[in-house]
Structures are given as structure tokens and as C-alpha cells.
């Protein structure tokens, strides 16, 4: 890489859990497939997320920012209006945190097991700043949107209503898991139990998230200044 036009794509990863896909991205930067990128930071909404340990081992700055712990919603609140208001305020504050002039600004946000549904309060300011958001989802387009996708697919496979499931990386829009697909991979069921299927799916996910992130990062790097 020579000038600013060839500097690595600045990536912010958001993860809520074990972080094996985050680790796949970290490893891909050092081993080559993601050499066009740099992970500038991790944001997690779960203090016990193992993704934090991975960030610390990799020397990647991380933030913990939680809907309840950071005071946007009372624990156990059931009033729908209060919950909606709290989520909107959290989302707006999270966007402000991402866009703060006190931190390096990302060009791409990768959701790697981020378990919080964004409202427009996050999506709009991020889109206005020209930052793309992509998400890894363990299902095929239009199937099993939302959380627990693999478990729900497994029930359909066992019932004989499906013979395959799949995974995808997609752009993030307000409608959950309905953004334009970037890469889609079908995964045939081999008759295995749920945990074995999950393990096999996760291995495919680790490849797909790197491939999709590298593809979008390259488009960003090549599109700078155009
Ligand atoms: N507006 C969007 N937000 C998010 C998207 C998206 O496509 N549009 N993708 C998700 C990731 N995701 C599936 O890929 C997903 C994650 C979590 C949930 C969910 O129901 N979350 C619950 C809380 C669940 C929990 O804390 O365990 C919630 O937010 O209330 C659905 C889909 C990321 N965000
Ligand atoms: N709807 C979003 C969703 O279900 N994402 C899923 O969370 C897991 C994160 O694993 P990880 O923490 O080991 O990367 C992955 O299976 C990913 O597809």
C-alpha cells in the first residue's frame, strides 16, 4: 500500500458473545485474506463476552456499552413505550459513541454475533456518516430471521420439511436480516444432531465472514475519493 487511498479499511466489530467469528477476522488480518483491513476496535454489550478476551489478546481496544448497565432502561421494565424509548436513546448514544471525534472513525461495521436489534436511531446517523454495516446470519435469505436461527432450522430439518439450511452475510437495514445479501452459502443437513450441526455451521461461518468482509472492505478502499 502506498498512499491514503491504499490504507487499510478501518473496521469496527460488534459482538455479544464467544467471538469465534471476531477471532476469524483477527486471524485473517495477520494471515492474509483480510490484509486490506484493520480492526480499530470492538464494541460489546455483554460484559462477560469472550470476545473481550480475544480483543485484549489481539491488542484491540474494546468498549462495553449496555442498554441496562449504562442506564438507558430499567432492568425488568415491561412498559412497551418505556422500552422503546430506552432502546432509541441507547441506539442514539451508541451511534454518537461510534462517531465521536475522540476515536478513530470506522469505514465498515461488522456484526459478528451482535445480539441487539438496531433502530433508526443508530442506523440513520451511521448511514449519514457513510459507514456500511454488514451482519453474519446463520440462515438463508428470508428464512429464520432473528435469533436462534440454527435451532429453528434444525426443527424443520428433523421434521423433514427442509433438507438444507445455510448462512449468509448481508447489509444491515432496519428490517432484521432482510438487507441485501453479500455472500450466501447453502449447507446440506447430514442428519447430525443439533450441536454437531452448529459446529459444522460455525466452521463455514468463519470462512464466510472473512470472505464477505474482505469483499466489502476492498470495495470501500477502491471507492475512496470517487
Ligand atoms: N436493524 C437491524 N438490527 C440488527 C440486524 C439487522 O439485520 N437489522 N441484525 C442483527 C443480528 N441478528 C441476526 O442476524 C439478530 C440479533 C438479535 C436479535 C434479537 O432478537 N435480539 C433481542 C435480544 C436478544 C438477546 O439479547 O439475547 C433484542 O434486540 O431485543 C435478532 C436478530 C443485529 N441487529
Ligand atoms: N442473528 C445473529 C446471529 O445469530 N449470529 C450468530 O451468532 C453466532 C456468534 O458466534 P461467535 O460469538 O462465536 O462469533 C454466530 O453463529 C452468528 O451467526
XYZ file of N, CA and C and ligand atoms in Angstrom:
730
model
N 0.866 -1.200 0.000
C 0.000 0.000 0.000
C 0.889 1.231 0.000
N 0.436 2.263 -0.726
C 1.299 3.461 -0.854
C 0.675 4.647 -0.125
N -0.377 5.283 -0.753
C -0.938 6.496 -0.134
C -2.191 6.208 0.662
N -2.894 7.322 1.046
C -4.122 7.206 1.846
C -5.149 6.337 1.116
N -5.096 6.411 -0.226
C -6.091 5.626 -0.980
C -5.868 4.137 -0.796
N -4.682 3.754 -0.330
C -4.410 2.327 -0.142
C -4.290 1.941 1.320
N -4.627 2.872 2.234
C -4.520 2.494 3.646
C -5.605 1.466 3.958
N -5.377 0.630 4.979
C -6.343 -0.427 5.261
C -7.725 0.121 5.587
N -8.738 -0.687 5.267
C -10.111 -0.323 5.618
C -10.259 -0.405 7.134
N -10.806 0.643 7.744
C -10.954 0.693 9.198
C -12.265 0.011 9.612
N -12.136 -1.072 10.341
C -13.296 -1.888 10.707
C -13.569 -1.828 12.207
N -14.830 -1.598 12.548
C -15.311 -1.734 13.924
C -16.115 -3.026 13.996
N -15.759 -3.914 14.916
C -16.518 -5.157 15.095
C -17.425 -5.009 16.314
N -18.655 -5.489 16.163
C -19.595 -5.507 17.288
C -19.977 -6.959 17.545
N -19.793 -7.406 18.791
C -20.041 -8.804 19.133
C -20.592 -8.899 20.553
N -21.453 -9.873 20.777
C -22.079 -10.018 22.105
C -21.675 -11.296 22.822
N -20.891 -12.161 22.133
C -20.710 -13.474 22.763
C -19.317 -14.041 22.687
N -19.248 -15.324 22.256
C -18.000 -16.089 22.305
C -16.905 -15.484 21.421
N -17.340 -14.889 20.289
C -16.401 -14.161 19.458
C -15.563 -14.995 18.511
N -15.987 -16.213 18.179
C -15.188 -17.041 17.263
C -15.132 -16.427 15.867
N -16.165 -15.712 15.459
C -16.148 -15.039 14.158
C -15.272 -13.789 14.224
N -15.290 -13.109 15.340
C -14.375 -11.978 15.578
C -12.935 -12.491 15.484
N -12.682 -13.658 16.075
C -11.339 -14.252 16.043
C -10.947 -14.606 14.610
N -11.900 -15.079 13.836
C -11.611 -15.404 12.425
C -11.169 -14.150 11.676
N -11.789 -13.020 11.984
C -11.398 -11.750 11.352
C -10.008 -11.327 11.815
N -9.748 -11.441 13.110
C -8.428 -11.093 13.646
C -7.349 -11.925 12.948
N -7.593 -13.235 12.891
C -6.595 -14.142 12.301
C -6.391 -13.857 10.812
N -7.474 -13.506 10.120
C -7.394 -13.283 8.667
C -6.579 -12.039 8.337
N -6.534 -11.103 9.249
C -5.724 -9.888 9.006
C -4.250 -10.256 9.046
N -3.886 -11.077 9.985
C -2.459 -11.433 10.103
C -2.068 -12.518 9.105
N -3.024 -13.362 8.677
C -2.646 -14.453 7.761
C -2.857 -14.087 6.291
N -3.527 -12.925 6.039
C -3.572 -12.527 4.639
C -4.901 -12.227 3.998
N -5.940 -13.063 4.124
C -7.161 -12.791 3.352
C -7.771 -11.420 3.651
N -7.485 -10.871 4.836
C -8.064 -9.583 5.213
C -6.961 -8.545 5.394
N -5.902 -8.671 4.565
C -4.768 -7.747 4.704
C -5.144 -6.324 4.291
N -6.311 -6.185 3.662
C -6.748 -4.839 3.247
C -7.503 -4.128 4.360
N -7.477 -4.686 5.558
C -8.297 -4.126 6.658
C -7.530 -4.040 7.960
N -8.092 -3.224 8.849
C -7.541 -3.094 10.208
C -8.731 -2.981 11.159
N -8.776 -3.831 12.165
C -9.853 -3.759 13.168
C -9.476 -2.685 14.186
N -10.197 -1.567 14.163
C -9.814 -0.438 15.038
C -10.349 -0.618 16.452
N -11.463 -1.340 16.607
C -11.985 -1.560 17.969
C -13.131 -2.571 17.947
N -13.446 -3.034 19.144
C -14.593 -3.925 19.377
C -15.571 -3.196 20.290
N -16.858 -3.327 20.002
C -17.892 -2.902 20.950
C -18.714 -4.140 21.304
N -18.919 -4.347 22.598
C -19.765 -5.449 23.046
C -20.819 -4.920 24.010
N -21.938 -5.631 24.081
C -22.995 -5.226 25.035
C -23.144 -6.248 26.144
N -22.177 -7.167 26.231
C -22.197 -8.145 27.318
C -20.826 -8.187 27.984
N -20.777 -7.864 29.283
C -19.510 -7.726 29.994
C -18.742 -9.039 30.053
N -19.492 -10.167 29.971
C -18.828 -11.469 30.056
C -18.548 -12.066 28.680
N -18.670 -11.277 27.647
C -18.415 -11.769 26.281
C -16.958 -12.198 26.152
N -16.750 -13.423 25.674
C -15.367 -13.876 25.488
C -14.678 -13.077 24.379
N -15.459 -12.416 23.567
C -14.877 -11.536 22.535
C -13.955 -10.503 23.170
N -14.241 -10.102 24.418
C -13.386 -9.123 25.111
C -11.986 -9.700 25.326
N -11.952 -10.967 25.752
C -10.655 -11.635 25.961
C -9.878 -11.681 24.648
N -10.572 -11.974 23.567
C -9.924 -12.039 22.253
C -9.363 -10.670 21.837
N -10.149 -9.623 22.110
C -9.684 -8.262 21.781
C -8.432 -7.927 22.579
N -8.455 -8.231 23.872
C -7.297 -7.907 24.723
C -6.047 -8.667 24.267
N -6.227 -9.949 23.904
C -5.073 -10.738 23.432
C -4.527 -10.186 22.124
N -5.421 -9.610 21.305
C -5.001 -9.094 19.998
C -4.581 -7.625 20.068
N -4.707 -7.028 21.268
C -4.335 -5.615 21.417
C -5.315 -4.673 20.741
N -6.578 -5.120 20.645
C -7.620 -4.291 20.004
C -8.421 -3.581 21.101
N -8.540 -2.236 21.026
C -9.331 -1.521 22.035
C -10.772 -2.012 22.033
N -11.376 -2.071 23.220
C -12.773 -2.517 23.269
C -13.575 -1.625 24.218
N -14.891 -1.600 23.900
C -15.868 -0.836 24.676
C -16.966 -1.768 25.125
N -17.413 -1.619 26.356
C -18.622 -2.304 26.827
C -19.708 -1.253 26.935
N -20.818 -1.444 26.240
C -21.896 -0.449 26.258
C -23.206 -1.206 26.254
N -23.934 -1.095 27.385
C -25.118 -1.940 27.588
C -26.386 -1.140 27.826
N -27.473 -1.622 27.261
C -28.779 -0.951 27.348
C -29.192 -0.673 28.794
N -28.957 -1.642 29.677
C -29.400 -1.514 31.078
C -28.283 -0.980 31.970
N -27.110 -1.601 31.865
C -25.997 -1.193 32.747
C -25.631 0.278 32.551
N -25.784 0.785 31.336
C -25.434 2.189 31.089
C -26.613 3.136 31.296
N -27.709 2.584 31.858
C -28.778 3.440 32.365
C -29.859 3.867 31.392
N -29.956 3.180 30.246
C -30.972 3.593 29.264
C -32.323 2.930 29.522
N -32.297 1.810 30.267
C -33.537 1.076 30.553
C -33.417 0.420 31.935
N -34.500 0.521 32.689
C -34.520 -0.153 33.993
C -34.601 -1.672 33.775
N -33.833 -2.433 34.550
C -33.897 -3.893 34.480
C -35.328 -4.360 34.776
N -35.860 -5.219 33.907
C -37.196 -5.775 34.139
C -38.336 -4.886 33.658
N -38.007 -3.742 33.050
C -39.053 -2.833 32.533
C -39.887 -3.564 31.482
N -41.223 -3.490 31.630
C -42.113 -4.172 30.668
C -43.006 -3.197 29.909
N -43.032 -1.921 30.350
C -43.854 -0.940 29.651
C -43.285 -0.733 28.252
N -44.129 -1.045 27.245
C -43.630 -1.045 25.869
C -43.086 0.312 25.445
N -43.743 1.386 25.874
C -43.294 2.720 25.465
C -41.944 3.048 26.094
N -41.805 2.680 27.365
C -40.522 2.946 28.052
C -39.395 2.112 27.437
N -39.705 0.863 27.092
C -38.689 0.011 26.465
C -38.274 0.595 25.119
N -39.256 1.014 24.327
C -38.952 1.593 23.011
C -38.127 2.859 23.152
N -38.512 3.705 24.114
C -37.764 4.955 24.331
C -36.338 4.671 24.799
N -36.206 3.717 25.681
C -34.876 3.364 26.193
C -33.983 2.824 25.102
N -34.538 1.997 24.238
C -33.757 1.423 23.142
C -33.340 2.511 22.156
N -34.266 3.424 21.873
C -33.944 4.532 20.955
C -32.797 5.378 21.525
N -32.874 5.696 22.836
C -31.816 6.517 23.456
C -30.494 5.770 23.455
N -30.553 4.463 23.732
C -29.324 3.649 23.707
C -28.731 3.657 22.308
N -29.546 3.421 21.313
C -29.079 3.369 19.928
C -28.468 4.703 19.499
N -29.101 5.793 19.873
C -28.579 7.125 19.534
C -27.239 7.364 20.225
N -27.146 6.950 21.475
C -25.894 7.135 22.229
C -24.787 6.241 21.667
N -25.172 5.044 21.229
C -24.189 4.123 20.635
C -23.658 4.701 19.325
N -24.535 5.261 18.515
C -24.100 5.894 17.258
C -23.169 7.053 17.565
N -23.516 7.861 18.564
C -22.668 9.007 18.930
C -21.299 8.534 19.397
N -21.297 7.400 20.082
C -20.019 6.826 20.546
C -19.166 6.402 19.344
N -19.793 5.763 18.377
C -19.078 5.311 17.178
C -18.538 6.504 16.392
N -19.315 7.584 16.356
C -18.971 8.749 15.529
C -18.178 9.801 16.297
N -17.891 9.543 17.566
C -17.182 10.534 18.389
C -15.853 10.944 17.747
N -15.590 12.235 17.798
C -14.319 12.734 17.221
C -13.137 12.333 18.104
N -13.445 11.784 19.270
C -12.363 11.363 20.171
C -11.846 9.967 19.823
N -12.473 9.330 18.844
C -11.989 7.997 18.474
C -11.859 7.887 16.955
N -11.089 6.907 16.536
C -10.916 6.696 15.095
C -12.256 6.287 14.488
N -12.595 6.862 13.359
C -13.879 6.570 12.749
C -13.786 5.350 11.846
N -14.716 4.400 11.991
C -14.690 3.229 11.110
C -15.246 3.567 9.729
N -14.877 2.746 8.765
C -15.484 2.815 7.421
C -16.500 1.685 7.259
N -16.339 0.652 8.081
C -17.196 -0.538 7.982
C -17.439 -1.089 9.390
N -18.697 -1.398 9.675
C -19.047 -2.058 10.939
C -19.438 -3.495 10.610
N -18.804 -4.459 11.268
C -19.131 -5.874 11.073
C -19.796 -6.409 12.334
N -21.035 -6.879 12.191
C -21.755 -7.506 13.299
C -21.430 -8.990 13.299
N -20.673 -9.398 14.317
C -20.186 -10.786 14.410
C -20.802 -11.420 15.660
N -22.087 -11.737 15.569
C -22.784 -12.255 16.742
C -23.187 -11.113 17.680
N -23.647 -10.025 17.110
C -24.147 -8.871 17.861
C -25.639 -9.069 18.076
N -26.055 -9.204 19.337
C -27.421 -9.655 19.594
C -28.338 -8.533 20.042
N -28.291 -7.436 19.343
C -29.190 -6.314 19.657
C -29.746 -5.783 18.339
N -31.044 -5.671 18.269
C -31.680 -5.153 17.054
C -31.617 -3.621 17.053
N -31.036 -3.064 16.006
C -30.862 -1.619 15.902
C -32.140 -0.943 15.408
N -32.421 0.219 15.995
C -33.492 1.082 15.479
C -32.862 2.115 14.561
N -33.714 2.947 13.975
C -33.227 4.002 13.082
C -32.348 5.006 13.828
N -32.478 5.047 15.135
C -31.669 5.982 15.937
C -30.180 5.660 15.839
N -29.888 4.386 15.521
C -28.484 4.014 15.266
C -28.215 4.012 13.753
N -29.103 3.400 13.012
C -28.862 3.177 11.585
C -28.761 4.480 10.789
N -29.611 5.448 11.094
C -29.614 6.681 10.302
C -28.331 7.505 10.441
N -27.871 7.814 11.661
C -26.620 8.589 11.746
C -25.404 7.839 11.174
N -25.412 6.519 11.316
C -24.299 5.735 10.772
C -24.331 5.787 9.239
N -25.507 5.608 8.665
C -25.638 5.697 7.195
C -25.257 7.103 6.714
N -25.690 8.131 7.453
C -25.385 9.526 7.062
C -23.879 9.780 7.065
N -23.178 9.069 7.962
C -21.714 9.212 8.034
C -21.010 8.379 6.968
N -21.785 7.678 6.168
C -21.198 6.898 5.066
C -20.562 5.598 5.497
N -20.972 5.121 6.660
C -20.399 3.874 7.200
C -21.341 2.714 6.875
N -20.788 1.665 6.248
C -21.600 0.493 5.937
C -21.630 -0.470 7.134
N -22.736 -1.186 7.246
C -22.878 -2.194 8.297
C -23.206 -3.528 7.640
N -22.434 -4.569 7.985
C -22.765 -5.912 7.491
C -22.943 -6.860 8.671
N -23.698 -7.913 8.442
C -24.034 -8.849 9.514
C -23.875 -10.286 9.031
N -23.420 -11.130 9.919
C -23.345 -12.574 9.663
C -24.584 -13.219 10.268
N -25.309 -13.995 9.468
C -26.524 -14.625 9.979
C -26.551 -16.098 9.574
N -26.824 -16.982 10.527
C -26.771 -18.416 10.239
C -28.063 -18.973 9.650
N -28.486 -18.354 8.538
C -29.663 -18.846 7.821
C -29.612 -18.296 6.390
N -30.464 -18.807 5.540
C -30.539 -18.322 4.160
C -31.469 -17.110 4.081
N -31.304 -16.284 3.059
C -32.161 -15.101 2.925
C -33.652 -15.454 3.028
N -34.345 -14.731 3.885
C -35.786 -14.916 4.018
C -36.189 -16.085 4.890
N -35.210 -16.820 5.421
C -35.516 -17.960 6.314
C -34.976 -17.695 7.711
N -35.757 -17.925 8.716
C -35.337 -17.884 10.116
C -34.663 -16.574 10.490
N -35.298 -15.482 10.169
C -34.784 -14.167 10.586
C -34.731 -14.121 12.112
N -33.753 -13.382 12.639
C -33.706 -13.179 14.086
C -32.800 -14.154 14.819
N -33.011 -14.179 16.137
C -32.138 -15.004 16.986
C -32.537 -16.484 16.896
N -31.653 -17.349 17.355
C -31.891 -18.798 17.438
C -32.203 -19.410 16.068
N -31.601 -18.895 15.038
C -31.915 -19.355 13.674
C -31.543 -20.823 13.466
N -30.396 -21.243 13.971
C -29.947 -22.621 13.741
C -30.886 -23.608 14.434
N -31.295 -23.269 15.638
C -32.213 -24.144 16.390
C -33.542 -24.289 15.636
N -34.026 -23.180 15.081
C -35.316 -23.229 14.370
C -35.182 -23.997 13.058
N -34.024 -23.842 12.398
C -33.797 -24.616 11.162
C -33.725 -26.099 11.479
N -33.071 -26.426 12.588
C -32.909 -27.831 12.986
C -34.265 -28.507 13.179
N -35.202 -27.798 13.762
C -36.554 -28.355 13.955
C -37.192 -28.680 12.596
N -36.983 -27.817 11.624
C -37.561 -28.050 10.282
C -36.841 -29.207 9.576
N -35.536 -29.299 9.787
C -34.755 -30.395 9.192
C -35.215 -31.739 9.781
N -35.317 -31.787 11.085
C -35.734 -33.026 11.758
C -37.133 -33.446 11.319
N -37.986 -32.448 11.083
C -39.380 -32.745 10.698
C -39.495 -33.124 9.228
N -38.369 -33.053 8.522
C -38.385 -33.439 7.107
C -38.927 -32.383 6.174
N -39.132 -31.183 6.737
C -39.667 -30.096 5.883
C -38.558 -29.359 5.151
N -37.306 -29.556 5.604
C -36.146 -28.998 4.910
C -35.081 -30.075 4.775
N -34.232 -29.979 3.766
C -33.080 -30.888 3.666
C -31.770 -30.102 3.769
N -31.904 -28.765 3.818
C -30.691 -27.955 3.921
C -31.024 -26.663 4.660
N -30.001 -26.045 5.224
C -30.123 -24.693 5.743
C -28.987 -23.882 5.108
N -28.460 -22.901 5.814
C -27.375 -22.141 5.209
C -26.974 -20.954 6.056
N -26.076 -20.152 5.529
C -25.584 -18.948 6.203
C -25.423 -17.833 5.179
N -25.359 -16.630 5.699
C -25.155 -15.506 4.789
C -24.530 -14.337 5.515
N -23.902 -13.487 4.732
C -23.527 -12.148 5.186
C -24.379 -11.190 4.368
N -24.903 -10.174 5.066
C -25.810 -9.256 4.374
C -25.626 -7.837 4.899
N -26.020 -6.869 4.110
C -26.023 -5.489 4.586
C -27.134 -5.350 5.615
N -26.931 -4.458 6.569
C -27.897 -4.288 7.655
C -28.827 -3.119 7.352
N -30.130 -3.403 7.404
C -31.165 -2.374 7.274
C -32.092 -2.521 8.474
N -33.088 -1.653 8.549
C -33.986 -1.679 9.708
C -34.685 -3.033 9.847
N -35.116 -3.591 8.732
C -35.809 -4.885 8.785
C -34.780 -5.992 9.045
N -34.922 -6.660 10.136
C -33.895 -7.592 10.606
C -33.638 -8.725 9.612
N -32.352 -8.848 9.250
C -31.863 -9.923 8.376
C -32.450 -9.891 6.974
N -32.982 -8.756 6.564
C -33.562 -8.598 5.229
C -32.739 -7.665 4.353
N -31.572 -7.268 4.784
C -30.710 -6.447 3.935
C -30.154 -7.247 2.772
N -29.639 -6.549 1.752
C -29.132 -7.234 0.550
C -28.035 -8.243 0.910
N -28.188 -9.488 0.448
C -27.148 -10.476 0.715
C -25.833 -10.117 0.030
N -24.730 -10.437 0.679
C -23.398 -10.224 0.113
C -22.834 -11.562 -0.363
N -22.852 -12.522 0.516
C -22.458 -13.904 0.183
C -23.452 -14.840 0.881
N -23.896 -15.847 0.144
C -24.841 -16.836 0.677
C -24.259 -18.227 0.460
N -24.379 -19.095 1.457
C -23.872 -20.462 1.317
C -24.907 -21.449 1.843
N -25.361 -22.361 1.010
C -26.269 -23.413 1.449
C -25.466 -24.509 2.157
N -26.071 -25.084 3.185
C -25.408 -26.155 3.942
C -26.366 -27.330 4.037
N -26.037 -28.440 3.386
C -26.875 -29.642 3.412
C -26.844 -30.263 4.805
N -28.002 -30.767 5.230
C -28.061 -31.466 6.525
C -27.582 -32.900 6.329
N -26.688 -33.348 7.199
C -26.150 -34.717 7.091
C -26.812 -35.641 8.098
N -27.925 -35.159 8.688
C -28.632 -35.998 9.655
C -28.068 -35.909 11.059
N -27.107 -35.012 11.255
C -26.464 -34.929 12.578
C -27.371 -34.238 13.606
N -26.994 -34.384 14.860
C -27.711 -33.730 15.956
C -27.420 -32.232 15.947
N -28.173 -31.491 16.721
C -28.098 -30.033 16.723
C -26.685 -29.516 16.996
N -26.046 -30.026 18.033
C -24.728 -29.495 18.410
C -23.688 -29.750 17.315
N -23.782 -30.957 16.672
C -22.840 -31.242 15.577
C -23.119 -30.318 14.392
N -24.388 -30.085 14.113
C -24.752 -29.189 13.006
C -24.240 -27.778 13.290
N -24.407 -27.327 14.549
C -23.922 -25.997 14.919
C -22.418 -25.875 14.680
N -21.688 -26.903 15.118
C -20.219 -26.865 14.946
C -19.838 -26.776 13.474
N -20.518 -27.534 12.648
C -20.204 -27.531 11.205
C -20.565 -26.170 10.595
N -21.714 -25.640 11.023
C -22.136 -24.326 10.511
C -21.134 -23.250 10.910
N -20.681 -23.286 12.175
C -19.726 -22.281 12.651
C -18.430 -22.297 11.836
N -17.987 -23.498 11.447
C -16.756 -23.568 10.630
C -16.969 -22.857 9.279
N -18.116 -23.069 8.690
C -18.434 -22.379 7.432
C -18.557 -20.871 7.662
N -19.128 -20.491 8.804
C -19.277 -19.061 9.109
C -17.925 -18.367 9.185
N -16.953 -19.033 9.781
C -15.632 -18.409 9.949
C -14.993 -18.097 8.607
N -15.278 -18.919 7.618
C -14.765 -18.638 6.266
C -15.585 -17.537 5.594
N -16.910 -17.637 5.744
C -17.774 -16.697 5.033
C -17.622 -15.267 5.545
N -17.489 -15.097 6.865
C -17.388 -13.723 7.399
C -16.109 -13.057 6.907
N -15.028 -13.823 6.779
C -13.773 -13.260 6.270
C -13.928 -12.887 4.793
N -14.517 -13.795 4.018
C -14.688 -13.547 2.588
C -15.579 -12.328 2.328
N -16.669 -12.238 3.068
C -17.602 -11.119 2.873
C -16.989 -9.794 3.325
N -16.303 -9.829 4.466
C -15.679 -8.601 4.973
C -14.579 -8.121 4.022
N -13.775 -9.064 3.523
C -12.709 -8.698 2.587
C -13.289 -8.094 1.309
N -14.391 -8.658 0.848
C -15.043 -8.163 -0.384
C -15.527 -6.723 -0.203
N -16.233 -6.464 0.885
C -16.775 -5.123 1.129
C -15.647 -4.139 1.444
N -14.661 -4.591 2.198
C -13.523 -3.711 2.529
C -12.788 -3.283 1.260
N -12.629 -4.209 0.330
C -11.945 -3.877 -0.926
C -12.751 -2.852 -1.722
N -14.072 -3.026 -1.737
C -14.930 -2.052 -2.434
C -14.775 -0.667 -1.803
N -14.666 -0.634 -0.468
C -14.515 0.642 0.237
C -13.170 1.289 -0.099
N -12.096 0.491 -0.021
C -10.750 1.020 -0.297
C -10.668 1.529 -1.739
N -11.196 0.741 -2.667
C -11.143 1.140 -4.085
C -12.082 2.300 -4.388
N -13.099 2.479 -3.543
C -14.074 3.538 -3.806
C -13.759 4.858 -3.149
N -12.671 4.915 -2.409
C -12.319 6.166 -1.735
C -12.034 7.255 -2.761
N -12.593 8.443 -2.510
C -12.315 9.571 -3.392
C -13.121 9.558 -4.679
N -13.933 8.514 -4.902
C -14.733 8.532 -6.136
C -16.065 9.228 -5.880
N -31.962 -3.336 12.434
C -31.194 -4.433 12.452
N -30.534 -4.756 13.571
C -29.784 -5.886 13.586
C -29.731 -6.741 12.468
C -30.439 -6.361 11.282
O -30.378 -7.059 10.240
N -31.152 -5.210 11.327
N -29.034 -7.961 12.536
C -28.869 -8.414 13.907
C -28.211 -9.732 14.121
N -29.301 -10.702 14.327
C -29.438 -11.655 13.366
O -28.628 -11.772 12.439
C -30.180 -10.614 15.435
C -29.648 -10.475 16.705
C -30.503 -10.370 17.804
C -31.882 -10.425 17.640
C -32.790 -10.266 18.831
O -33.929 -10.731 18.836
N -32.287 -9.554 19.849
C -33.090 -9.225 21.043
C -32.290 -9.511 22.295
C -31.807 -10.932 22.274
C -30.774 -11.148 23.375
O -30.332 -10.148 23.999
O -30.402 -12.325 23.565
C -33.387 -7.736 21.048
O -32.623 -6.970 20.388
O -34.321 -7.380 21.761
C -32.406 -10.580 16.367
C -31.555 -10.677 15.253
C -28.239 -7.357 14.764
N -29.086 -6.204 14.716
N -28.821 -13.326 14.407
C -27.429 -13.144 14.654
C -26.802 -14.460 14.996
O -27.473 -15.406 15.375
N -25.481 -14.509 14.868
C -24.785 -15.718 15.188
O -24.179 -15.614 16.473
C -23.066 -16.518 16.479
C -21.880 -15.782 17.042
O -20.859 -16.714 17.312
P -19.448 -16.137 17.848
O -19.755 -15.257 19.021
O -18.657 -17.377 18.204
O -18.823 -15.366 16.720
C -22.824 -16.946 15.034
O -23.347 -18.245 14.813
C -23.621 -15.949 14.258
O -24.111 -16.443 13.024
